[in-house]
Amino acid sequence: QVPFLARITVNIDPSGCEGPEDYRSDEVGITVTAKDHQKRGYLLEDASGRYSPKQWAIKAKELYDKWGADVIIAERNYGGAMVKAVIRAAGAHVPFREVKASRGKHVRAEPIATLYSQGKVRHYGRFPHLEDQLMAFSTSGYKGDRSPDRADAMVWAVADLFPSITA
C-alpha cells in the first residue's frame, strides 16, 4: 500500500522512435514516481515503449491525469524544444519542466543507487525491464545492449524528488 503522496511526477526520456513498428530506435522512457511525507520515493508505473512523439505525449498526459501528478518532466537533450512543443500540441497544458543532461548516465545514476541502498526508494509493483536496466549500471558505465531509456526516465524523476542528494 502506497501512503499519501506529497509529490507525483511523470517523467519522459524521449528517443527518435517513430512508433510501435520502429525497432531500430530506442524506446521512449516514461515513468511515474512520487515522494511521501516521510521523504521516501516510489516508482509507481513504467509505461515505457515504442511511441511516436504524438503517442508518447498523449501517454504522458494520460498518466498525469491518472495519478494526479504535479508536473511532467522531460529530458531535452534529444530534440531540445521539440519535447515541450509535442506535449503542448497533444493538449497537455500542465506544469512542465525540462531537464538537460550534462553528465554521463552512470554518473547521474550513482546518487540514485545510494538512495536505493538506503531504502529511500521503493517500487510499487514489479518492473522487470526497468529493473534489468538499473542493474546494468556500474561505476564504469552502463553495460546494457541498448539505451537505458526506462532507467533514465526514472533517474531524472528521483533526482527531482531528492534534489539535495543529486545537486
Coordinates of N, CA and C in Angstrom, one line a residue:
Q1 N 0.8 -1.2 0.0 CA 0.0 0.0 0.0 C 0.9 1.2 0.0
V2 N 0.7 2.1 -1.0 CA 1.4 3.4 -1.0 C 0.8 4.4 -0.1
P3 N 1.6 5.0 0.7 CA 1.0 6.0 1.6 C 0.6 7.3 0.9
F4 N 0.1 8.3 1.6 CA -0.3 9.6 1.0 C 0.9 10.2 0.4
L5 N 0.8 10.6 -0.9 CA 2.0 11.1 -1.6 C 2.0 12.6 -1.7
A6 N 3.1 13.2 -1.4 CA 3.3 14.6 -1.4 C 3.6 15.2 -2.7
R7 N 4.2 14.5 -3.6 CA 4.6 15.0 -4.9 C 4.6 13.8 -5.9
I8 N 4.0 14.0 -7.1 CA 4.0 12.9 -8.1 C 4.4 13.5 -9.4
T9 N 5.3 12.8 -10.1 CA 5.9 13.3 -11.4 C 5.7 12.2 -12.5
V10 N 5.5 12.7 -13.7 CA 5.5 11.9 -14.9 C 6.8 12.3 -15.6
N11 N 7.6 11.3 -16.0 CA 8.9 11.5 -16.5 C 9.1 10.9 -17.9
I12 N 9.8 11.7 -18.8 CA 9.9 11.2 -20.1 C 11.4 11.3 -20.5
D13 N 11.9 10.2 -21.1 CA 13.2 10.2 -21.8 C 12.9 9.9 -23.2
P14 N 12.8 11.0 -24.1 CA 12.4 10.8 -25.5 C 13.5 10.1 -26.3
S15 N 13.1 9.5 -27.4 CA 14.0 8.9 -28.3 C 13.6 9.3 -29.7
G16 N 14.2 8.8 -30.7 CA 13.8 9.1 -32.1 C 12.8 8.1 -32.7
C17 N 12.2 7.3 -31.8 CA 11.2 6.3 -32.2 C 10.1 6.9 -33.0
E18 N 9.7 6.2 -34.0 CA 8.6 6.7 -34.9 C 7.3 6.0 -34.5
G19 N 7.3 4.9 -33.7 CA 6.1 4.2 -33.3 C 6.3 2.8 -33.0
P20 N 5.3 2.0 -32.8 CA 5.4 0.6 -32.3 C 6.2 -0.3 -33.3
E21 N 6.2 0.0 -34.6 CA 6.9 -0.8 -35.5 C 8.4 -0.5 -35.7
D22 N 8.9 0.6 -35.0 CA 10.3 1.1 -35.2 C 11.2 0.4 -34.2
Y23 N 11.8 -0.7 -34.6 CA 12.7 -1.4 -33.7 C 14.1 -1.0 -33.8
R24 N 14.4 -0.1 -34.7 CA 15.8 0.4 -34.9 C 16.1 1.4 -33.8
S25 N 15.1 2.2 -33.3 CA 15.2 3.2 -32.3 C 15.0 2.7 -30.9
D26 N 15.6 3.4 -30.0 CA 15.3 3.1 -28.6 C 13.9 3.4 -28.2
E27 N 13.4 2.8 -27.1 CA 12.1 3.1 -26.6 C 12.1 4.4 -26.0
V28 N 10.9 5.0 -25.8 CA 10.7 6.2 -25.1 C 10.5 5.8 -23.6
G29 N 11.4 6.3 -22.7 CA 11.2 6.0 -21.3 C 10.1 6.9 -20.7
I30 N 9.1 6.3 -20.1 CA 8.1 7.0 -19.4 C 7.8 6.3 -18.1
T31 N 8.0 7.1 -17.0 CA 7.8 6.5 -15.7 C 6.9 7.5 -14.9
V32 N 6.4 7.0 -13.8 CA 5.6 7.8 -12.8 C 6.3 7.5 -11.5
T33 N 6.7 8.6 -10.8 CA 7.3 8.5 -9.5 C 6.7 9.4 -8.5
A34 N 7.0 9.2 -7.2 CA 6.4 10.0 -6.2 C 7.3 10.0 -4.9
K35 N 6.9 11.0 -4.1 CA 7.6 11.1 -2.8 C 6.5 11.3 -1.7
D36 N 6.7 10.6 -0.6 CA 5.7 10.7 0.5 C 6.2 11.8 1.5
H37 N 5.5 12.0 2.6 CA 5.8 13.0 3.6 C 7.0 12.5 4.5
Q38 N 7.3 11.2 4.5 CA 8.5 10.7 5.2 C 9.7 10.7 4.3
K39 N 9.6 11.4 3.2 CA 10.8 11.6 2.3 C 11.3 10.2 1.7
R40 N 10.3 9.3 1.4 CA 10.6 8.1 0.7 C 10.1 8.3 -0.7
G41 N 10.9 7.8 -1.7 CA 10.5 7.8 -3.1 C 9.9 6.5 -3.5
Y42 N 9.0 6.6 -4.5 CA 8.3 5.4 -5.1 C 8.3 5.5 -6.6
L43 N 8.6 4.3 -7.2 CA 8.3 4.2 -8.6 C 6.9 3.6 -8.7
L44 N 6.0 4.3 -9.3 CA 4.6 3.9 -9.4 C 4.2 3.1 -10.6
E45 N 4.8 3.5 -11.8 CA 4.5 2.9 -13.0 C 5.6 3.1 -14.0
D46 N 5.8 2.1 -14.9 CA 6.7 2.2 -16.0 C 5.8 2.0 -17.3
A47 N 5.6 3.0 -18.0 CA 4.8 2.9 -19.3 C 5.7 3.1 -20.5
S48 N 7.0 2.8 -20.4 CA 7.9 3.0 -21.5 C 7.5 2.1 -22.6
G49 N 7.9 2.5 -23.8 CA 7.6 1.7 -25.0 C 7.9 2.4 -26.3
R50 N 7.5 1.8 -27.4 CA 7.8 2.4 -28.7 C 6.6 3.3 -29.1
Y51 N 6.8 4.6 -29.0 CA 5.7 5.5 -29.3 C 6.2 6.6 -30.3
S52 N 5.3 7.0 -31.1 CA 5.6 8.2 -31.9 C 5.6 9.4 -31.0
P53 N 6.1 10.6 -31.4 CA 6.0 11.7 -30.5 C 4.6 12.0 -30.0
K54 N 3.7 12.0 -30.9 CA 2.3 12.3 -30.5 C 1.8 11.3 -29.5
Q55 N 2.1 10.0 -29.7 CA 1.7 8.9 -28.8 C 2.3 9.1 -27.4
W56 N 3.6 9.4 -27.4 CA 4.2 9.5 -26.0 C 3.7 10.7 -25.3
A57 N 3.4 11.8 -26.0 CA 2.8 13.0 -25.4 C 1.4 12.7 -24.8
I58 N 0.6 11.9 -25.6 CA -0.7 11.6 -25.1 C -0.6 10.6 -23.9
K59 N 0.3 9.7 -24.0 CA 0.5 8.7 -22.8 C 0.9 9.5 -21.6
A60 N 1.8 10.5 -21.7 CA 2.3 11.3 -20.6 C 1.1 12.0 -19.9
K61 N 0.2 12.6 -20.8 CA -0.9 13.3 -20.3 C -1.9 12.4 -19.6
E62 N -2.1 11.2 -20.2 CA -3.0 10.2 -19.5 C -2.5 9.8 -18.1
L63 N -1.2 9.6 -18.0 CA -0.6 9.2 -16.7 C -0.7 10.4 -15.8
Y64 N -0.5 11.6 -16.3 CA -0.6 12.8 -15.4 C -2.0 12.8 -14.8
D65 N -3.0 12.6 -15.6 CA -4.4 12.6 -15.1 C -4.7 11.4 -14.2
K66 N -4.2 10.3 -14.6 CA -4.5 9.0 -13.8 C -3.9 9.1 -12.4
W67 N -2.7 9.6 -12.2 CA -2.1 9.7 -10.9 C -2.2 11.0 -10.2
G68 N -2.9 12.0 -10.8 CA -3.0 13.3 -10.2 C -1.6 13.9 -10.0
A69 N -0.8 13.8 -11.0 CA 0.6 14.3 -10.9 C 0.7 15.8 -10.8
D70 N 1.9 16.2 -10.3 CA 2.1 17.7 -10.1 C 2.8 18.3 -11.3
V71 N 3.6 17.5 -12.1 CA 4.4 18.0 -13.2 C 4.8 16.9 -14.1
I72 N 5.1 17.2 -15.4 CA 5.7 16.3 -16.3 C 7.1 16.8 -16.5
I73 N 8.1 15.9 -16.4 CA 9.5 16.3 -16.5 C 10.0 15.5 -17.7
A74 N 10.8 16.2 -18.6 CA 11.3 15.5 -19.7 C 12.7 16.0 -20.0
E75 N 13.6 15.0 -20.4 CA 14.9 15.3 -20.8 C 14.9 16.0 -22.2
R76 N 15.6 17.1 -22.3 CA 15.6 17.9 -23.6 C 16.8 17.7 -24.4
N77 N 17.7 16.8 -24.0 CA 18.9 16.6 -24.8 C 18.6 16.1 -26.2
Y78 N 17.6 15.2 -26.3 CA 17.2 14.7 -27.6 C 16.0 15.5 -28.1
G79 N 16.3 16.4 -29.0 CA 15.2 17.2 -29.6 C 15.0 18.6 -29.1
G80 N 15.7 18.9 -28.0 CA 15.6 20.3 -27.5 C 14.2 20.7 -27.2
A81 N 13.8 21.9 -27.8 CA 12.4 22.5 -27.5 C 11.3 21.6 -28.1
M82 N 11.6 20.6 -28.9 CA 10.6 19.8 -29.5 C 9.8 19.1 -28.4
V83 N 10.4 18.7 -27.3 CA 9.7 17.9 -26.3 C 8.6 18.7 -25.7
K84 N 8.8 20.0 -25.3 CA 7.7 20.8 -24.8 C 6.6 21.1 -25.9
A85 N 7.1 21.3 -27.1 CA 6.1 21.6 -28.2 C 5.2 20.3 -28.5
V86 N 5.8 19.1 -28.4 CA 5.0 17.9 -28.6 C 4.0 17.8 -27.5
I87 N 4.4 18.0 -26.2 CA 3.5 17.9 -25.1 C 2.3 18.9 -25.3
R88 N 2.7 20.1 -25.6 CA 1.6 21.1 -25.8 C 0.7 20.8 -26.9
A89 N 1.2 20.3 -28.0 CA 0.4 20.0 -29.2 C -0.5 18.9 -28.9
A90 N -0.2 18.0 -28.0 CA -1.1 16.9 -27.6 C -2.2 17.4 -26.7
G91 N -2.2 18.7 -26.4 CA -3.3 19.2 -25.5 C -2.9 19.1 -24.0
A92 N -1.7 18.8 -23.7 CA -1.3 18.7 -22.3 C -0.8 20.0 -21.8
H93 N -1.8 20.8 -21.4 CA -1.4 22.1 -20.8 C -1.4 22.0 -19.3
V94 N -0.2 21.4 -18.9 CA 0.0 21.0 -17.5 C 1.4 21.6 -17.1
P95 N 1.7 21.6 -15.8 CA 3.0 22.0 -15.4 C 4.1 21.1 -16.1
F96 N 5.1 21.7 -16.6 CA 6.1 21.0 -17.4 C 7.5 21.6 -17.1
R97 N 8.4 20.7 -17.0 CA 9.8 21.1 -16.7 C 10.8 20.3 -17.5
E98 N 11.7 20.9 -18.2 CA 12.7 20.2 -19.0 C 14.0 20.1 -18.1
V99 N 14.7 19.0 -18.3 CA 16.0 18.8 -17.7 C 17.0 18.5 -18.8
K100 N 18.2 18.9 -18.5 CA 19.3 18.7 -19.5 C 20.4 18.0 -18.9
A101 N 20.8 16.9 -19.6 CA 21.9 16.1 -19.1 C 23.2 16.8 -19.4
S102 N 24.1 16.9 -18.4 CA 25.4 17.5 -18.6 C 26.5 16.5 -18.2
R103 N 26.0 15.4 -17.6 CA 27.0 14.3 -17.1 C 26.5 13.0 -17.7
G104 N 27.4 12.0 -17.7 CA 27.0 10.7 -18.2 C 25.9 10.0 -17.4
K105 N 25.2 9.1 -18.1 CA 24.1 8.4 -17.5 C 24.5 7.7 -16.2
H106 N 25.6 7.0 -16.2 CA 26.0 6.3 -15.0 C 26.4 7.2 -13.8
V107 N 26.9 8.4 -14.2 CA 27.2 9.4 -13.1 C 25.9 9.9 -12.5
R108 N 24.9 10.2 -13.4 CA 23.6 10.6 -12.9 C 22.9 9.6 -12.0
A109 N 23.2 8.3 -12.3 CA 22.5 7.2 -11.6 C 23.2 6.9 -10.3
E110 N 24.4 7.3 -10.0 CA 25.1 6.9 -8.8 C 24.4 7.4 -7.5
P111 N 24.0 8.7 -7.4 CA 23.3 9.1 -6.2 C 21.9 8.4 -6.0
I112 N 21.3 8.0 -7.1 CA 20.0 7.3 -7.1 C 20.3 5.9 -6.5
A113 N 21.4 5.3 -6.9 CA 21.7 4.0 -6.3 C 21.9 4.1 -4.8
T114 N 22.5 5.2 -4.4 CA 22.7 5.4 -2.9 C 21.4 5.4 -2.2
L115 N 20.4 6.1 -2.8 CA 19.1 6.2 -2.2 C 18.4 4.8 -2.1
Y116 N 18.6 4.0 -3.2 CA 18.1 2.6 -3.1 C 18.7 1.9 -2.0
S117 N 20.1 2.0 -1.9 CA 20.8 1.2 -0.9 C 20.4 1.6 0.5
Q118 N 19.9 2.9 0.7 CA 19.5 3.4 2.0 C 18.0 3.0 2.2
G119 N 17.3 2.4 1.3 CA 15.9 2.1 1.5 C 15.0 3.3 1.3
K120 N 15.5 4.3 0.6 CA 14.7 5.5 0.5 C 13.9 5.6 -0.8
V121 N 14.1 4.6 -1.7 CA 13.3 4.5 -2.9 C 12.7 3.0 -3.0
R122 N 11.5 2.9 -3.3 CA 10.8 1.6 -3.4 C 10.0 1.5 -4.6
H123 N 9.7 0.3 -5.1 CA 8.9 0.1 -6.2 C 7.5 -0.4 -5.8
Y124 N 6.5 0.3 -6.4 CA 5.1 -0.1 -6.1 C 4.7 -1.0 -7.3
G125 N 5.1 -2.3 -7.1 CA 4.8 -3.3 -8.2 C 6.1 -3.8 -8.7
R126 N 6.0 -4.6 -9.8 CA 7.2 -5.2 -10.4 C 7.4 -4.5 -11.8
F127 N 8.7 -4.2 -12.0 CA 9.1 -3.6 -13.3 C 10.3 -4.2 -13.8
P128 N 10.2 -5.5 -14.3 CA 11.4 -6.3 -14.7 C 12.3 -5.6 -15.8
H129 N 11.7 -5.0 -16.8 CA 12.5 -4.4 -17.8 C 13.3 -3.2 -17.3
L130 N 12.6 -2.3 -16.5 CA 13.3 -1.2 -15.9 C 14.4 -1.7 -14.9
E131 N 14.0 -2.7 -14.1 CA 15.0 -3.2 -13.0 C 16.2 -3.8 -13.7
D132 N 16.0 -4.5 -14.9 CA 17.2 -5.0 -15.6 C 18.1 -3.9 -16.0
Q133 N 17.5 -2.8 -16.5 CA 18.3 -1.6 -16.9 C 19.1 -1.0 -15.7
L134 N 18.4 -0.9 -14.6 CA 19.1 -0.4 -13.4 C 20.2 -1.2 -13.0
M135 N 20.1 -2.6 -13.0 CA 21.1 -3.5 -12.6 C 22.3 -3.5 -13.6
A136 N 22.1 -3.0 -14.8 CA 23.2 -2.9 -15.8 C 24.1 -1.7 -15.6
F137 N 23.8 -0.9 -14.7 CA 24.7 0.3 -14.4 C 25.8 -0.2 -13.4
S138 N 27.0 0.4 -13.6 CA 28.1 0.2 -12.7 C 28.9 1.4 -12.7
T139 N 29.9 1.5 -11.8 CA 30.7 2.7 -11.8 C 31.5 2.9 -13.0
S140 N 31.6 1.9 -13.9 CA 32.4 2.1 -15.1 C 31.4 2.4 -16.3
G141 N 30.1 2.5 -16.0 CA 29.2 2.8 -17.1 C 28.0 1.9 -17.2
Y142 N 27.3 2.0 -18.3 CA 26.1 1.2 -18.5 C 26.5 0.0 -19.4
K143 N 26.1 -1.2 -19.0 CA 26.5 -2.4 -19.7 C 25.4 -3.1 -20.5
G144 N 24.3 -2.4 -20.7 CA 23.2 -2.9 -21.5 C 23.4 -2.9 -23.0
D145 N 22.5 -3.6 -23.7 CA 22.6 -3.7 -25.1 C 22.2 -2.4 -25.8
R146 N 21.2 -1.8 -25.2 CA 20.6 -0.6 -25.8 C 20.6 0.5 -24.8
S147 N 20.0 1.6 -25.1 CA 19.9 2.8 -24.2 C 19.1 2.4 -23.0
P148 N 19.5 2.9 -21.8 CA 18.7 2.6 -20.6 C 17.5 3.7 -20.5
D149 N 16.6 3.6 -21.5 CA 15.6 4.6 -21.6 C 14.6 4.7 -20.4
R150 N 14.2 3.5 -19.9 CA 13.3 3.4 -18.8 C 14.0 3.9 -17.5
A151 N 15.2 3.4 -17.3 CA 16.0 3.8 -16.2 C 16.3 5.3 -16.2
D152 N 16.6 5.8 -17.3 CA 17.0 7.2 -17.4 C 15.8 8.1 -17.0
A153 N 14.6 7.7 -17.5 CA 13.4 8.5 -17.1 C 13.2 8.4 -15.6
M154 N 13.4 7.3 -15.0 CA 13.3 7.1 -13.6 C 14.4 7.9 -12.8
V155 N 15.6 7.9 -13.3 CA 16.7 8.6 -12.6 C 16.4 10.1 -12.6
W156 N 15.9 10.7 -13.7 CA 15.6 12.1 -13.8 C 14.5 12.4 -12.7
A157 N 13.5 11.5 -12.6 CA 12.5 11.7 -11.6 C 12.9 11.7 -10.2
V158 N 13.7 10.7 -9.8 CA 14.2 10.6 -8.5 C 15.1 11.7 -8.1
A159 N 15.9 12.2 -9.1 CA 16.7 13.4 -8.9 C 15.9 14.6 -8.6
D160 N 14.7 14.7 -9.3 CA 13.8 15.8 -9.0 C 13.2 15.7 -7.6
L161 N 12.9 14.5 -7.2 CA 12.3 14.3 -5.9 C 13.3 14.5 -4.7
F162 N 14.5 14.2 -5.0 CA 15.6 14.3 -3.9 C 16.7 15.3 -4.4
P163 N 16.4 16.6 -4.6 CA 17.4 17.5 -5.2 C 18.7 17.6 -4.3
S164 N 18.6 17.5 -3.0 CA 19.7 17.7 -2.2 C 20.8 16.6 -2.4
I165 N 20.4 15.4 -2.7 CA 21.4 14.3 -2.9 C 22.0 14.3 -4.3
T166 N 21.3 14.9 -5.2 CA 21.8 14.9 -6.6 C 22.4 16.2 -7.0
A167 N 22.4 17.2 -6.2 CA 22.9 18.5 -6.6 C 24.4 18.5 -6.6

